[in-house]
Coordinates of C-alpha atoms in Angstrom, one line a residue:
Chain A
M1 CA 152.4 165.5 18.2
T2 CA 154.7 163.0 19.8
H3 CA 152.4 159.8 20.0
P4 CA 150.8 159.6 23.6
T5 CA 151.6 156.0 24.0
D6 CA 151.3 156.1 27.9
L7 CA 148.1 157.5 27.9
L8 CA 146.5 155.0 25.7
A9 CA 145.6 152.9 28.3
D10 CA 143.5 155.4 29.9
L11 CA 142.0 156.0 27.4
V12 CA 140.8 152.4 27.3
A13 CA 140.0 152.5 30.5
G14 CA 138.1 155.0 30.3
T15 CA 139.9 157.1 33.3
L16 CA 140.9 160.4 31.5
A17 CA 140.0 164.0 32.1
D18 CA 137.4 164.4 29.1
E19 CA 139.7 168.0 27.0
V20 CA 142.2 165.0 27.3
A21 CA 140.5 162.1 26.2
S22 CA 139.6 164.8 23.1
A23 CA 142.7 165.0 21.9
V24 CA 143.9 161.8 22.4
T25 CA 140.8 160.3 20.5
T26 CA 142.3 162.7 17.2
H27 CA 145.5 161.8 17.5
V28 CA 144.6 158.1 17.5
A29 CA 141.9 159.2 14.3
G30 CA 145.4 159.9 12.7
C31 CA 147.9 157.5 13.6
P32 CA 148.0 153.6 12.7
T33 CA 150.4 153.0 15.3
C34 CA 148.4 154.5 18.1
A35 CA 145.1 152.4 16.9
E36 CA 146.7 149.4 16.8
E37 CA 147.8 150.1 20.9
V38 CA 144.4 151.6 21.7
A39 CA 143.3 148.1 20.1
A40 CA 145.6 145.8 22.1
W41 CA 144.7 147.9 25.3
G42 CA 140.5 147.3 23.6
R43 CA 141.6 143.4 23.4
V44 CA 142.7 143.3 27.1
A45 CA 140.1 145.5 28.3
D46 CA 137.2 143.9 26.9
T47 CA 139.1 140.7 28.3
L48 CA 139.3 142.5 31.9
R49 CA 136.0 143.8 31.9
A50 CA 134.3 140.2 31.2
E51 CA 136.3 138.6 34.0
A52 CA 134.6 141.2 36.6
A53 CA 131.3 141.1 35.4
A54 CA 131.4 137.6 35.3
V55 CA 131.5 137.8 39.6
A56 CA 128.2 137.2 41.4
P57 CA 127.1 140.0 43.2
P58 CA 127.3 139.5 46.5
P59 CA 125.0 137.5 48.1
V60 CA 121.6 139.3 49.7
G61 CA 122.6 137.2 52.9
L62 CA 126.3 138.7 52.9
L63 CA 124.9 142.4 53.8
D64 CA 122.4 141.0 56.9
T65 CA 125.4 138.9 58.1
L66 CA 127.1 142.2 58.4
R67 CA 124.5 144.1 59.3
A68 CA 124.2 141.7 62.7
R69 CA 128.6 141.8 63.2
I70 CA 127.8 145.8 63.5
A71 CA 125.3 146.3 65.0
P72 CA 127.1 145.6 68.8
V73 CA 130.5 147.9 67.4
V74 CA 129.7 151.5 68.7
V75 CA 131.1 153.7 66.1
L76 CA 133.7 155.2 67.8
P77 CA 132.8 159.4 68.5
V78 CA 134.7 161.5 66.6
Y79 CA 134.6 165.1 67.3
R80 CA 137.2 166.8 64.8
A81 CA 135.6 169.5 63.5
P82 CA 137.2 170.5 60.2
L83 CA 140.5 172.0 60.3
G84 CA 140.3 175.8 61.0
T85 CA 137.7 175.9 63.3
R86 CA 137.7 176.8 66.7
A87 CA 136.5 174.7 69.2
I88 CA 133.7 176.0 69.6
A89 CA 132.9 174.4 66.4
R90 CA 133.2 170.9 67.6
L91 CA 130.4 171.5 70.4
P92 CA 127.4 170.7 68.0
G93 CA 129.2 167.3 67.1
L94 CA 129.6 166.5 71.2
L95 CA 126.2 167.5 72.4
I96 CA 124.6 165.3 69.4
H97 CA 127.1 163.0 69.7
Q98 CA 126.0 162.4 73.2
L99 CA 122.8 162.7 72.4
R100 CA 122.5 159.9 70.5
L101 CA 124.5 157.7 72.8
A102 CA 122.3 158.6 75.7
P103 CA 119.8 156.1 77.0
R104 CA 116.9 155.3 76.2
L105 CA 115.7 156.1 79.8
V106 CA 116.4 159.4 80.0
W107 CA 113.8 160.4 77.3
L108 CA 111.6 157.8 79.1
V109 CA 111.8 159.5 82.4
A110 CA 111.3 162.9 80.3
A111 CA 108.3 161.9 78.9
A112 CA 107.0 161.3 82.3
L113 CA 107.9 164.0 83.9
V114 CA 105.8 165.8 81.4
A115 CA 102.7 163.8 81.4
S116 CA 102.6 164.1 85.6
G117 CA 102.6 167.4 85.4
V118 CA 99.8 168.1 82.8
A119 CA 98.0 165.8 85.0
A120 CA 99.1 167.2 88.2
A121 CA 97.6 170.2 87.4
L122 CA 94.2 168.5 85.4
W123 CA 93.6 166.0 88.8
T124 CA 94.9 167.4 92.3
P125 CA 93.5 170.5 93.9
D126 CA 96.2 173.4 93.5
A127 CA 98.3 173.6 96.2
V128 CA 98.8 169.9 96.0
S129 CA 99.7 169.8 92.2
G130 CA 102.5 172.1 92.7
H131 CA 104.0 170.2 95.3
L132 CA 103.3 167.0 93.1
L133 CA 105.7 168.6 90.8
A134 CA 108.2 169.3 92.8
A135 CA 108.7 165.9 94.7
V136 CA 109.2 164.2 90.6
A137 CA 111.3 167.1 88.4
P138 CA 114.4 166.2 90.7
F139 CA 114.6 162.8 91.5
A140 CA 113.4 162.5 88.2
A141 CA 116.9 163.9 87.3
A142 CA 118.5 162.7 89.6
L143 CA 117.5 159.1 87.8
A144 CA 118.4 161.0 84.3
V145 CA 122.2 161.3 85.5
A146 CA 122.9 158.5 87.3
G147 CA 121.8 156.7 84.2
A148 CA 123.6 158.3 82.4
C149 CA 126.9 159.8 83.8
G150 CA 127.5 156.7 85.9
G151 CA 129.7 155.3 82.8
T152 CA 128.3 151.5 83.5
D153 CA 127.0 151.3 80.1
P154 CA 129.5 149.8 76.9
T155 CA 130.2 152.7 75.0
G156 CA 131.8 154.6 78.6
E157 CA 134.0 152.1 78.4
I158 CA 135.5 153.6 74.7
V159 CA 134.4 156.6 75.1
A160 CA 137.5 157.0 78.6
A161 CA 139.9 155.5 75.9
S162 CA 139.1 158.2 72.8
P163 CA 140.6 161.0 72.0
T164 CA 138.2 164.1 73.5
S165 CA 139.2 164.7 77.3
V166 CA 136.6 162.5 80.1
R167 CA 136.3 166.7 81.1
T168 CA 134.5 168.0 78.3
I169 CA 132.9 164.5 77.4
L170 CA 131.3 164.4 80.7
M171 CA 130.0 168.0 80.7
A172 CA 128.4 167.3 77.6
R173 CA 127.0 164.9 78.6
L174 CA 125.7 165.9 81.8
A175 CA 124.6 169.3 79.6
V176 CA 122.2 166.9 77.6
V177 CA 120.8 164.4 79.9
L178 CA 120.1 167.5 82.4
G179 CA 118.6 169.6 79.5
I180 CA 116.4 167.2 78.0
V181 CA 114.7 166.1 81.4
F182 CA 115.0 169.8 82.8
G183 CA 113.1 171.4 79.2
A184 CA 110.3 168.7 80.1
A185 CA 110.4 169.9 83.5
V186 CA 109.7 173.3 82.8
A187 CA 107.1 172.0 80.2
A188 CA 105.3 170.9 82.6
S189 CA 105.5 173.6 85.0
L190 CA 104.6 175.6 82.0
A191 CA 101.4 173.8 81.3
A192 CA 100.2 172.7 84.9
A193 CA 100.4 177.0 84.6
L194 CA 98.5 177.3 82.4
V195 CA 95.7 175.2 84.4
I196 CA 96.0 176.3 87.5
R197 CA 96.0 179.0 90.2
I198 CA 99.7 179.2 90.6
G199 CA 102.5 180.9 88.0
P200 CA 104.7 179.7 86.6
G201 CA 107.1 181.6 88.2
Q202 CA 106.7 179.5 91.9
L203 CA 106.4 176.5 90.4
L204 CA 109.9 176.8 88.7
T205 CA 111.3 177.1 92.3
A206 CA 109.8 174.9 93.7
W207 CA 111.6 172.2 91.7
L208 CA 114.8 174.1 90.0
G209 CA 116.7 174.1 93.2
P210 CA 115.7 170.7 94.0
M211 CA 116.9 169.6 91.4
A212 CA 120.0 171.2 90.8
L213 CA 121.5 170.1 94.1
L214 CA 119.9 166.5 94.5
S215 CA 121.2 166.4 90.3
A216 CA 124.8 167.3 91.3
I217 CA 125.5 164.8 94.2
T218 CA 123.4 162.0 92.1
F219 CA 126.5 163.7 88.9
A220 CA 129.3 163.6 91.6
L221 CA 128.5 159.9 92.9
S222 CA 128.1 158.6 89.4
A223 CA 131.6 159.6 88.5
L224 CA 133.1 158.9 91.8
L225 CA 131.4 155.5 92.6
R226 CA 129.3 154.3 89.3
T227 CA 125.2 154.2 89.0
G228 CA 124.3 151.9 92.1
P229 CA 125.3 153.8 94.6
A230 CA 124.8 157.3 92.8
L231 CA 120.9 155.7 92.6
G232 CA 121.1 154.8 96.5
V233 CA 121.9 158.3 98.0
A234 CA 119.7 160.2 95.8
T235 CA 116.7 157.8 97.1
T236 CA 117.6 158.1 100.5
L237 CA 118.6 161.4 100.7
W238 CA 114.6 162.4 98.6
G239 CA 112.8 159.7 100.7
L240 CA 114.1 161.6 104.0
R241 CA 112.6 165.0 102.5
A242 CA 109.5 162.8 101.0
L243 CA 109.3 161.7 105.1
A244 CA 109.6 165.1 106.2
G245 CA 106.9 166.1 109.0
S246 CA 105.1 162.9 108.1
G247 CA 107.1 161.7 112.1
L248 CA 108.8 159.2 110.6
V249 CA 112.4 161.2 110.7
H250 CA 113.4 162.8 113.6
N251 CA 112.3 166.2 113.5
G252 CA 115.9 167.2 114.1
L253 CA 117.4 166.1 110.6
S254 CA 114.5 166.7 109.0
A255 CA 115.2 170.5 109.6
A256 CA 118.5 170.2 110.0
L257 CA 118.1 168.8 105.6
A258 CA 115.5 171.5 105.2
P259 CA 117.2 174.5 103.6
L260 CA 119.0 172.2 101.1
W261 CA 115.8 171.2 99.6
Q262 CA 115.0 175.0 98.0
T263 CA 115.6 177.4 95.6
T264 CA 119.0 179.5 97.0
V265 CA 121.6 181.0 96.2
P266 CA 123.6 178.6 98.0
T267 CA 122.0 176.0 97.2
L268 CA 122.8 176.4 93.9
V269 CA 126.0 177.7 94.6
V270 CA 126.9 173.7 95.9
A271 CA 125.7 172.5 93.2
V272 CA 127.2 174.2 90.6
A273 CA 131.1 173.6 92.8
L274 CA 129.9 169.8 93.2
V275 CA 129.2 169.8 89.4
A276 CA 132.8 171.7 88.5
G277 CA 134.3 170.0 91.4
T278 CA 133.9 166.1 90.0
V279 CA 134.8 167.5 86.4
A280 CA 138.3 169.0 87.5
L281 CA 138.5 165.3 88.7
A282 CA 137.1 163.6 86.1
P283 CA 140.0 162.2 84.5
R284 CA 141.7 160.1 87.5
L285 CA 137.9 159.1 88.6
R286 CA 137.1 157.8 84.8
S287 CA 140.6 155.6 83.9
A288 CA 140.6 154.0 87.6
G289 CA 137.7 152.5 86.8
P290 CA 138.2 150.7 83.1
R291 CA 141.8 149.7 84.5
Q292 CA 141.4 147.6 87.6
H293 CA 138.6 145.9 85.3
Y294 CA 140.9 144.9 82.7
V295 CA 143.6 144.0 85.5
G296 CA 141.2 141.7 86.8
Chain B
M1 CA 130.8 159.7 42.4
D2 CA 133.6 160.9 44.8
D3 CA 131.4 163.8 46.1
T4 CA 128.4 160.9 47.0
D5 CA 130.7 158.5 48.4
R6 CA 132.2 161.4 51.2
A7 CA 129.1 162.6 51.9
L8 CA 128.3 158.2 52.6
L9 CA 131.4 158.0 54.6
R10 CA 130.8 161.0 56.6
R11 CA 127.3 159.8 57.9
V12 CA 128.8 156.7 58.1
A13 CA 131.8 158.0 60.8
T14 CA 128.5 158.9 63.2
G15 CA 127.0 155.8 63.0
D16 CA 124.4 155.8 60.2
E17 CA 123.8 152.6 58.5
R18 CA 121.6 153.2 55.8
A19 CA 124.3 155.2 54.7
F20 CA 127.0 152.1 55.1
E21 CA 124.5 150.6 53.1
E22 CA 124.6 152.4 50.7
L23 CA 128.1 152.0 50.7
Y24 CA 128.0 148.9 50.2
A25 CA 125.3 149.3 47.5
R26 CA 128.3 151.5 45.5
H27 CA 131.4 149.5 45.9
G28 CA 130.4 146.0 46.8
H29 CA 130.2 144.3 43.6
A30 CA 133.5 146.2 42.9
L31 CA 135.0 145.4 46.2
L32 CA 133.9 141.3 46.1
A33 CA 135.5 141.0 42.3
Y34 CA 138.3 142.6 43.2
A35 CA 139.1 139.9 46.4
E36 CA 138.3 137.3 44.3
R37 CA 140.5 138.0 41.9
L38 CA 143.4 138.4 44.5
L39 CA 142.1 134.9 45.9
G40 CA 140.9 132.9 43.2
D41 CA 138.0 131.7 45.8
R42 CA 134.5 133.3 45.9
G43 CA 134.2 132.1 49.6
R44 CA 137.4 133.9 51.4
A45 CA 136.6 136.6 49.0
E46 CA 133.4 137.0 50.8
E47 CA 134.5 137.2 53.9
A48 CA 137.3 139.4 52.8
L49 CA 134.2 141.6 51.5
Q50 CA 132.7 141.3 55.1
D51 CA 136.1 142.6 57.1
T52 CA 136.6 145.0 55.0
F53 CA 133.4 146.7 55.3
V54 CA 133.4 145.7 58.9
A55 CA 136.8 147.8 59.4
V56 CA 135.2 150.7 57.1
W57 CA 132.5 150.3 60.1
Q58 CA 134.9 150.9 62.5
G59 CA 137.0 153.5 60.7
A60 CA 135.5 155.7 58.7
G61 CA 136.0 158.3 60.9
A62 CA 139.5 157.5 60.3
F63 CA 139.9 158.7 56.9
E64 CA 141.4 161.8 55.7
G65 CA 140.7 162.7 52.4
R66 CA 144.0 162.0 50.8
S67 CA 142.6 159.8 48.2
T68 CA 139.0 159.2 47.0
V69 CA 136.3 157.1 49.5
R70 CA 136.8 154.5 46.2
T71 CA 140.5 153.9 46.3
W72 CA 140.3 153.5 50.2
L73 CA 138.2 151.0 50.0
F74 CA 140.0 148.9 47.5
G75 CA 143.2 149.2 50.0
I76 CA 141.4 148.1 53.1
C77 CA 140.1 145.4 50.6
R78 CA 143.2 144.2 49.2
R79 CA 144.9 144.2 53.2
Q80 CA 142.2 142.0 54.2
A81 CA 141.8 139.6 51.1
L82 CA 146.3 139.6 51.5
A83 CA 145.4 138.5 55.4
R84 CA 143.6 135.3 54.5
A85 CA 145.1 134.5 51.5
R86 CA 146.9 131.5 51.7
D87 CA 150.0 132.4 50.2
R88 CA 150.5 136.0 52.1
T89 CA 153.2 137.1 49.8
V90 CA 152.3 139.0 46.6
P91 CA 154.4 137.8 44.0
H92 CA 156.7 140.4 42.6
L93 CA 158.1 140.9 39.6
P94 CA 161.7 141.2 38.5
V95 CA 163.5 144.3 38.8
D96 CA 165.7 144.3 35.0
V97 CA 161.6 144.4 33.3
A98 CA 160.6 147.7 35.7
H99 CA 162.3 150.5 33.6
D100 CA 161.6 149.3 29.9
L101 CA 159.5 151.4 28.2
P102 CA 157.5 150.8 25.1
A103 CA 159.2 151.4 21.6
A104 CA 156.9 154.2 19.5
A105 CA 156.2 151.3 16.8
P106 CA 154.0 148.6 17.6
G107 CA 155.5 145.1 18.2
P108 CA 154.9 142.4 16.9
E109 CA 153.6 141.2 20.7
T110 CA 150.7 144.2 20.2
V111 CA 149.4 143.5 16.8
A112 CA 148.7 139.8 17.9
L113 CA 147.0 141.1 21.0
A114 CA 144.7 143.4 18.7
R115 CA 143.7 140.8 16.7
A116 CA 143.8 137.8 19.0
D117 CA 140.2 136.4 19.5
A118 CA 138.6 137.3 22.9
R119 CA 138.7 133.2 24.0
A120 CA 142.1 133.0 23.5
V121 CA 143.5 136.6 25.4
G122 CA 141.3 135.0 28.3
A123 CA 143.1 131.9 28.5
A124 CA 146.7 134.0 28.4
L125 CA 144.8 136.2 31.3
A126 CA 145.1 132.8 33.3
R127 CA 148.3 132.3 32.8
L128 CA 149.1 135.4 34.2
P129 CA 151.7 136.5 37.7
A130 CA 149.1 137.3 40.4
A131 CA 151.0 140.6 40.2
H132 CA 150.2 141.3 36.4
R133 CA 146.5 140.3 36.9
E134 CA 145.4 142.6 40.0
I135 CA 146.8 145.6 37.7
L136 CA 145.2 144.7 35.0
H137 CA 141.6 144.3 37.1
L138 CA 142.1 147.7 38.9
M139 CA 142.4 149.2 35.4
F140 CA 140.3 147.2 33.7
G141 CA 137.5 145.3 36.2
A142 CA 137.4 148.4 38.4
G143 CA 138.3 151.6 36.8
L144 CA 140.3 152.7 38.3
G145 CA 142.7 155.6 37.9
Q146 CA 146.8 154.8 37.3
R147 CA 147.4 157.4 40.2
E148 CA 144.7 156.2 42.3
I149 CA 145.9 152.4 41.3
A150 CA 149.6 153.8 42.6
A151 CA 148.1 154.5 46.4
V152 CA 145.8 151.5 46.5
L153 CA 149.5 149.1 45.6
G154 CA 151.2 151.8 47.4
I155 CA 154.1 152.3 44.6
P156 CA 154.4 155.0 42.8
V157 CA 152.6 155.8 38.9
G158 CA 155.4 155.7 37.3
T159 CA 155.8 151.9 38.8
V160 CA 152.1 151.7 38.1
K161 CA 152.3 152.7 34.0
S162 CA 155.0 150.3 33.1
R163 CA 154.1 147.4 35.0
L164 CA 150.3 148.1 33.2
F165 CA 152.7 148.0 29.6
H166 CA 154.2 144.7 31.0
A167 CA 151.1 142.7 32.2
R168 CA 150.2 143.4 28.5
A169 CA 153.3 141.9 26.9
A170 CA 153.0 139.2 29.7
L171 CA 149.5 139.1 28.1
A172 CA 150.0 138.7 24.7
R173 CA 153.3 136.5 25.0
A174 CA 150.8 134.2 26.9
L175 CA 148.6 133.9 24.1
P176 CA 148.1 130.7 22.3
V177 CA 150.7 129.7 19.7
T178 CA 148.3 129.0 16.9
A179 CA 146.9 132.6 17.7
L180 CA 150.4 134.1 17.6
A181 CA 151.3 132.5 14.2
G182 CA 148.1 133.3 12.5
S183 CA 147.7 136.6 13.5
S184 CA 151.8 137.9 12.6
G185 CA 151.1 136.5 9.7
E186 CA 148.2 138.5 9.0
G187 CA 150.5 141.2 10.1
R188 CA 153.3 140.2 7.6
T189 CA 150.9 139.9 4.9
S190 CA 149.3 143.4 5.1

């Protein structure tokens, strides 16, 4: 065997693969020249190890400072799936990220919704509890959509600059937020249906169409004008509906708006069209906002 | 070890603070020692360590897996440390020593080094050029392999090998005269 001079430093450093290390060790045992080399590297190694070990560990406060420094730094979601996987494989990651970024308000709204549904079933006459749910669920969805899709949160600006399409992100966020509120409303309806004599299907139709349309309108306005105006419009529309038949709103207006708030095919079609149109326009709408902001 | 690091880094990329802290616990000390070696100053080394981990937090998603996580961390730490070094250029080594590979028989310097006492070697180490001390630190202090060192420094593996030998030769030459004379005397008599 020729002298493994090149490997002796690695042997001393302990970075050789096991089988190579044992072969080299065997050679060194019978070779005074290499043994001398190993002894010399050993001196160097001991000195450097001692020097490195003499460095005090990082102070405890350093980690605290670090925590404070990273807290405001939003980690850019990377929706990159492993190579060779299809776009569909990225979907779970995308949805999970959006779930994490969704405002806590959405969860609060969803929880309140379930609670109100159950409360409605327990403490109000049967006929009223259906109306109550139908009045609460669509507006809760509109609140959540406006909060999550208005782009006023700090992550909005970063997400707008990330490599994933704005359309994809907007869709994913809408899906997550509506999914949460829709799930909560279904749960509330089922819970209510267990107690009262109205079937779950009837409860569902009481709020599904209005929820779809009001959310779609709020979604479009959130993307177009941001959260504030979208909330204003949603509140006004929902207020008009609530006051219909009270005499405070012109009967003609109430009658004209009434078909909007029913679970019918046209209502759902209009809602879907609104969402699709907004998503199609999203890249232009979104890029316009932050840029104006930075120029100013 | 790298599998654990990779799993942690993937979690850091999703904003997992616990994984971040674990990564810090695993490598923070070694990176601090490296930064201190590069900067020769505890305060600035701690700042460099902080900036390294802030960069890790922001850039974990950019890790492409072409090196080990540890190598990647050392590379970031090196950039952060050099960015705050007073003298921003790493002293480079004369070209003429770059291809002078060691002979088969141990030279007098090897013998001297093998027999020198620890204090003498420590004193000699303090007199070495920064680039020599850096490569010796990465090899023995941080325990990186030659391939990893090549990745951290951005040089070919062959250059890492020759630099290591030159660093050791320079260390032997920098031994105090008494240590050299004493051990080379022993070398003659044996």
